[in-house]
């Protein structure tokens, strides 16, 4: 189900349950500050009318030393209610995203995540991200990207930052 059909307060409650209120201090929140989730690439999972999972995607860009701004779509968080984690909900949300990205993404995908999991199931890798920086602490091996159609993650040095110019209308 499209995430924009869910009440924002319900999404926030799920994110608090999955990650706690300290989630706002994470680097990922700095990367998407001032942006809005991309509706065509953000999803909700319901179980009997209860919100049990969400996946949000955000417009970000790689700002290079040469002054280029290369668009990317940041995936995450993938959040699942603690009482139903490990039940495949996150994987279903990611599968929906990958499928939707083939027609709706205007750039390659990127995320901070487990390379073994996201590489194995969704073809994310750190192959092109070695020179990318983030506005806060992160583990380089967990900085992943994935091509979508003709959109290939740029293998150049730069800083990932929010891209509010691509906010949905």
PDB file of C-alpha atoms in Angstrom:
ATOM      1  CA  UNK A   1       0.000   0.000   0.000  1.00  0.00           C
ATOM      2  CA  UNK A   2       1.304   3.522  -0.711  1.00  0.00           C
ATOM      3  CA  UNK A   3       2.667   5.085   2.465  1.00  0.00           C
ATOM      4  CA  UNK A   4       1.011   8.449   1.761  1.00  0.00           C
ATOM      5  CA  UNK A   5      -2.348   6.785   2.524  1.00  0.00           C
ATOM      6  CA  UNK A   6      -1.277   6.209   6.157  1.00  0.00           C
ATOM      7  CA  UNK A   7      -1.665   8.859   8.859  1.00  0.00           C
ATOM      8  CA  UNK A   8       1.732  10.457   9.595  1.00  0.00           C
ATOM      9  CA  UNK A   9       1.210   9.947  13.349  1.00  0.00           C
ATOM     10  CA  UNK A  10       0.853   6.195  12.759  1.00  0.00           C
ATOM     11  CA  UNK A  11       4.085   6.125  10.760  1.00  0.00           C
ATOM     12  CA  UNK A  12       5.922   8.016  13.506  1.00  0.00           C
ATOM     13  CA  UNK A  13       4.581   5.613  16.156  1.00  0.00           C
ATOM     14  CA  UNK A  14       5.844   2.641  14.133  1.00  0.00           C
ATOM     15  CA  UNK A  15       9.270   4.265  13.663  1.00  0.00           C
ATOM     16  CA  UNK A  16       9.484   4.940  17.408  1.00  0.00           C
ATOM     17  CA  UNK A  17       8.567   1.321  18.146  1.00  0.00           C
ATOM     18  CA  UNK A  18      11.104  -0.029  15.656  1.00  0.00           C
ATOM     19  CA  UNK A  19      14.029   2.330  16.322  1.00  0.00           C
ATOM     20  CA  UNK A  20      13.243   4.403  19.418  1.00  0.00           C
ATOM     21  CA  UNK A  21      13.171   8.174  19.686  1.00  0.00           C
ATOM     22  CA  UNK A  22      16.988   8.349  19.450  1.00  0.00           C
ATOM     23  CA  UNK A  23      16.577   7.601  15.738  1.00  0.00           C
ATOM     24  CA  UNK A  24      16.622  11.347  15.048  1.00  0.00           C
ATOM     25  CA  UNK A  25      20.342  11.463  15.921  1.00  0.00           C
ATOM     26  CA  UNK A  26      21.256   9.020  13.147  1.00  0.00           C
ATOM     27  CA  UNK A  27      23.235  10.163  10.131  1.00  0.00           C
ATOM     28  CA  UNK A  28      20.417   9.068   7.818  1.00  0.00           C
ATOM     29  CA  UNK A  29      18.162  11.779   9.270  1.00  0.00           C
ATOM     30  CA  UNK A  30      20.749  14.441   8.381  1.00  0.00           C
ATOM     31  CA  UNK A  31      20.904  13.146   4.819  1.00  0.00           C
ATOM     32  CA  UNK A  32      17.214  13.749   4.222  1.00  0.00           C
ATOM     33  CA  UNK A  33      16.615  16.902   6.274  1.00  0.00           C
ATOM     34  CA  UNK A  34      14.236  19.280   4.525  1.00  0.00           C
ATOM     35  CA  UNK A  35      13.030  16.681   2.041  1.00  0.00           C
ATOM     36  CA  UNK A  36       9.756  14.818   1.704  1.00  0.00           C
ATOM     37  CA  UNK A  37       9.432  11.076   1.198  1.00  0.00           C
ATOM     38  CA  UNK A  38       8.892  10.117  -2.440  1.00  0.00           C
ATOM     39  CA  UNK A  39       5.302   8.809  -2.645  1.00  0.00           C
ATOM     40  CA  UNK A  40       5.868   6.424  -5.567  1.00  0.00           C
ATOM     41  CA  UNK A  41       8.770   4.787  -3.694  1.00  0.00           C
ATOM     42  CA  UNK A  42       7.427   4.681  -0.120  1.00  0.00           C
ATOM     43  CA  UNK A  43       5.250   1.837   1.131  1.00  0.00           C
ATOM     44  CA  UNK A  44       3.265   0.555   4.106  1.00  0.00           C
ATOM     45  CA  UNK A  45       2.443  -2.996   5.171  1.00  0.00           C
ATOM     46  CA  UNK A  46      -0.807  -3.681   6.998  1.00  0.00           C
ATOM     47  CA  UNK A  47      -1.940  -6.756   8.885  1.00  0.00           C
ATOM     48  CA  UNK A  48      -5.673  -6.747   9.504  1.00  0.00           C
ATOM     49  CA  UNK A  49      -5.751  -2.958   9.322  1.00  0.00           C
ATOM     50  CA  UNK A  50      -2.785  -2.576  11.701  1.00  0.00           C
ATOM     51  CA  UNK A  51       0.318  -0.801  10.386  1.00  0.00           C
ATOM     52  CA  UNK A  52       3.179  -3.301  10.793  1.00  0.00           C
ATOM     53  CA  UNK A  53       5.821  -2.001   8.393  1.00  0.00           C
ATOM     54  CA  UNK A  54       6.980   0.986   6.395  1.00  0.00           C
ATOM     55  CA  UNK A  55       9.639   1.780   3.861  1.00  0.00           C
ATOM     56  CA  UNK A  56      10.420   5.364   2.932  1.00  0.00           C
ATOM     57  CA  UNK A  57      12.558   6.709   0.089  1.00  0.00           C
ATOM     58  CA  UNK A  58      14.027  10.207  -0.092  1.00  0.00           C
ATOM     59  CA  UNK A  59      15.546  12.545  -2.698  1.00  0.00           C
ATOM     60  CA  UNK A  60      19.239  13.058  -1.989  1.00  0.00           C
ATOM     61  CA  UNK A  61      22.218  14.026  -4.120  1.00  0.00           C
ATOM     62  CA  UNK A  62      25.938  13.463  -4.325  1.00  0.00           C
ATOM     63  CA  UNK A  63      27.667  16.845  -4.232  1.00  0.00           C
ATOM     64  CA  UNK A  64      31.055  16.475  -5.935  1.00  0.00           C
ATOM     65  CA  UNK A  65      34.213  18.527  -5.555  1.00  0.00           C
ATOM     66  CA  UNK A  66      33.750  19.734  -9.146  1.00  0.00           C
ATOM     67  CA  UNK A  67      30.400  21.317  -8.269  1.00  0.00           C
ATOM     68  CA  UNK A  68      28.153  18.664  -9.778  1.00  0.00           C
ATOM     69  CA  UNK A  69      25.001  17.551  -8.002  1.00  0.00           C
ATOM     70  CA  UNK A  70      24.173  13.977  -8.946  1.00  0.00           C
ATOM     71  CA  UNK A  71      20.700  12.767  -7.930  1.00  0.00           C
ATOM     72  CA  UNK A  72      20.198   9.625  -5.853  1.00  0.00           C
ATOM     73  CA  UNK A  73      17.232   8.045  -4.119  1.00  0.00           C
ATOM     74  CA  UNK A  74      17.936   7.156  -0.498  1.00  0.00           C
ATOM     75  CA  UNK A  75      16.100   4.029   0.664  1.00  0.00           C
ATOM     76  CA  UNK A  76      15.155   3.756   4.312  1.00  0.00           C
ATOM     77  CA  UNK A  77      14.278   3.359   6.923  1.00  0.00           C
ATOM     78  CA  UNK A  78      12.776  -0.065   6.474  1.00  0.00           C
ATOM     79  CA  UNK A  79      10.817  -0.350   9.719  1.00  0.00           C
ATOM     80  CA  UNK A  80       8.837  -3.294  11.064  1.00  0.00           C
ATOM     81  CA  UNK A  81       6.940  -3.542  14.350  1.00  0.00           C
ATOM     82  CA  UNK A  82       9.093  -5.470  16.832  1.00  0.00           C
ATOM     83  CA  UNK A  83       6.464  -8.154  17.469  1.00  0.00           C
ATOM     84  CA  UNK A  84       6.404  -9.179  13.781  1.00  0.00           C
ATOM     85  CA  UNK A  85      10.054  -8.712  12.832  1.00  0.00           C
ATOM     86  CA  UNK A  86      11.700 -11.603  11.014  1.00  0.00           C
ATOM     87  CA  UNK A  87       8.395 -12.462   9.378  1.00  0.00           C
ATOM     88  CA  UNK A  88       9.334 -11.279   5.872  1.00  0.00           C
ATOM     89  CA  UNK A  89       7.575  -7.902   5.988  1.00  0.00           C
ATOM     90  CA  UNK A  90      10.757  -5.910   5.368  1.00  0.00           C
ATOM     91  CA  UNK A  91      11.659  -8.151   2.445  1.00  0.00           C
ATOM     92  CA  UNK A  92       8.197  -7.659   0.909  1.00  0.00           C
ATOM     93  CA  UNK A  93       8.514  -3.886   1.278  1.00  0.00           C
ATOM     94  CA  UNK A  94      11.955  -3.926  -0.359  1.00  0.00           C
ATOM     95  CA  UNK A  95      10.666  -6.090  -3.221  1.00  0.00           C
ATOM     96  CA  UNK A  96       7.852  -3.572  -3.789  1.00  0.00           C
ATOM     97  CA  UNK A  97      10.402  -0.748  -3.831  1.00  0.00           C
ATOM     98  CA  UNK A  98      12.730  -2.452  -6.310  1.00  0.00           C
ATOM     99  CA  UNK A  99       9.817  -3.181  -8.633  1.00  0.00           C
ATOM    100  CA  UNK A 100       8.441   0.381  -8.397  1.00  0.00           C
ATOM    101  CA  UNK A 101      11.894   1.899  -8.859  1.00  0.00           C
ATOM    102  CA  UNK A 102      12.145   0.394 -12.330  1.00  0.00           C
ATOM    103  CA  UNK A 103       9.403   2.766 -13.519  1.00  0.00           C
ATOM    104  CA  UNK A 104       9.374   5.595 -10.967  1.00  0.00           C
ATOM    105  CA  UNK A 105      12.964   6.243  -9.850  1.00  0.00           C
ATOM    106  CA  UNK A 106      14.760   9.191 -11.440  1.00  0.00           C
ATOM    107  CA  UNK A 107      18.163   8.026 -10.182  1.00  0.00           C
ATOM    108  CA  UNK A 108      20.098   5.116  -8.753  1.00  0.00           C
ATOM    109  CA  UNK A 109      19.173   3.891  -5.269  1.00  0.00           C
ATOM    110  CA  UNK A 110      21.404   4.195  -2.194  1.00  0.00           C
ATOM    111  CA  UNK A 111      21.094   3.168   1.440  1.00  0.00           C
ATOM    112  CA  UNK A 112      22.908   2.449   4.658  1.00  0.00           C
ATOM    113  CA  UNK A 113      22.377  -1.228   5.379  1.00  0.00           C
ATOM    114  CA  UNK A 114      23.729  -4.718   5.827  1.00  0.00           C
ATOM    115  CA  UNK A 115      25.693  -5.514   2.649  1.00  0.00           C
ATOM    116  CA  UNK A 116      25.253  -9.273   2.993  1.00  0.00           C
ATOM    117  CA  UNK A 117      21.459  -9.031   3.220  1.00  0.00           C
ATOM    118  CA  UNK A 118      20.773  -6.188   0.783  1.00  0.00           C
ATOM    119  CA  UNK A 119      23.384  -7.468  -1.659  1.00  0.00           C
ATOM    120  CA  UNK A 120      22.101 -11.024  -1.653  1.00  0.00           C
ATOM    121  CA  UNK A 121      18.421 -10.248  -2.022  1.00  0.00           C
ATOM    122  CA  UNK A 122      18.288  -6.849  -3.749  1.00  0.00           C
ATOM    123  CA  UNK A 123      21.596  -6.354  -5.626  1.00  0.00           C
ATOM    124  CA  UNK A 124      22.856  -3.446  -3.527  1.00  0.00           C
ATOM    125  CA  UNK A 125      26.658  -3.157  -3.251  1.00  0.00           C
ATOM    126  CA  UNK A 126      29.417  -0.864  -2.038  1.00  0.00           C
ATOM    127  CA  UNK A 127      31.196  -1.111  -5.395  1.00  0.00           C
ATOM    128  CA  UNK A 128      30.659   2.567  -6.380  1.00  0.00           C
ATOM    129  CA  UNK A 129      30.371   4.155  -2.926  1.00  0.00           C
ATOM    130  CA  UNK A 130      33.955   3.985  -1.620  1.00  0.00           C
ATOM    131  CA  UNK A 131      34.525   7.718  -2.189  1.00  0.00           C
ATOM    132  CA  UNK A 132      31.179   8.906  -0.850  1.00  0.00           C
ATOM    133  CA  UNK A 133      30.966  10.794   2.429  1.00  0.00           C
ATOM    134  CA  UNK A 134      27.997  11.300   4.727  1.00  0.00           C
ATOM    135  CA  UNK A 135      27.200  14.199   7.101  1.00  0.00           C
ATOM    136  CA  UNK A 136      27.861  12.087  10.209  1.00  0.00           C
ATOM    137  CA  UNK A 137      29.303   8.793  11.356  1.00  0.00           C
ATOM    138  CA  UNK A 138      28.805   5.674   9.249  1.00  0.00           C
ATOM    139  CA  UNK A 139      30.493   2.388   8.371  1.00  0.00           C
ATOM    140  CA  UNK A 140      31.833   2.604   4.809  1.00  0.00           C
ATOM    141  CA  UNK A 141      31.031  -1.053   4.079  1.00  0.00           C
ATOM    142  CA  UNK A 142      27.348  -0.381   4.888  1.00  0.00           C
ATOM    143  CA  UNK A 143      27.050   2.473   2.354  1.00  0.00           C
ATOM    144  CA  UNK A 144      25.358   0.702  -0.550  1.00  0.00           C
ATOM    145  CA  UNK A 145      23.960   1.578  -3.953  1.00  0.00           C
ATOM    146  CA  UNK A 146      22.038  -0.118  -6.741  1.00  0.00           C
ATOM    147  CA  UNK A 147      21.512   0.676 -10.406  1.00  0.00           C
ATOM    148  CA  UNK A 148      17.948   1.186 -11.598  1.00  0.00           C
ATOM    149  CA  UNK A 149      17.440   0.894 -15.335  1.00  0.00           C
ATOM    150  CA  UNK A 150      19.940   3.252 -16.968  1.00  0.00           C
ATOM    151  CA  UNK A 151      20.642   5.030 -13.649  1.00  0.00           C
ATOM    152  CA  UNK A 152      24.036   3.845 -12.347  1.00  0.00           C
ATOM    153  CA  UNK A 153      25.433   4.982  -8.975  1.00  0.00           C
ATOM    154  CA  UNK A 154      28.237   7.469  -9.652  1.00  0.00           C
ATOM    155  CA  UNK A 155      31.688   6.162  -8.676  1.00  0.00           C
ATOM    156  CA  UNK A 156      33.075   9.607  -7.833  1.00  0.00           C
ATOM    157  CA  UNK A 157      34.009  11.370  -4.611  1.00  0.00           C
ATOM    158  CA  UNK A 158      31.399  13.543  -2.960  1.00  0.00           C
ATOM    159  CA  UNK A 159      29.098  14.237  -0.044  1.00  0.00           C
ATOM    160  CA  UNK A 160      25.572  12.851   0.168  1.00  0.00           C
ATOM    161  CA  UNK A 161      23.157  15.609   1.114  1.00  0.00           C
ATOM    162  CA  UNK A 162      19.427  16.354   0.980  1.00  0.00           C
ATOM    163  CA  UNK A 163      17.934  17.377  -2.342  1.00  0.00           C
ATOM    164  CA  UNK A 164      14.779  19.396  -1.557  1.00  0.00           C
ATOM    165  CA  UNK A 165      14.584  20.523  -5.194  1.00  0.00           C
ATOM    166  CA  UNK A 166      13.183  17.060  -5.974  1.00  0.00           C
ATOM    167  CA  UNK A 167      10.503  17.114  -3.274  1.00  0.00           C
ATOM    168  CA  UNK A 168       7.198  15.796  -4.594  1.00  0.00           C
ATOM    169  CA  UNK A 169       4.546  18.413  -5.416  1.00  0.00           C
TER     170      UNK A 169
END
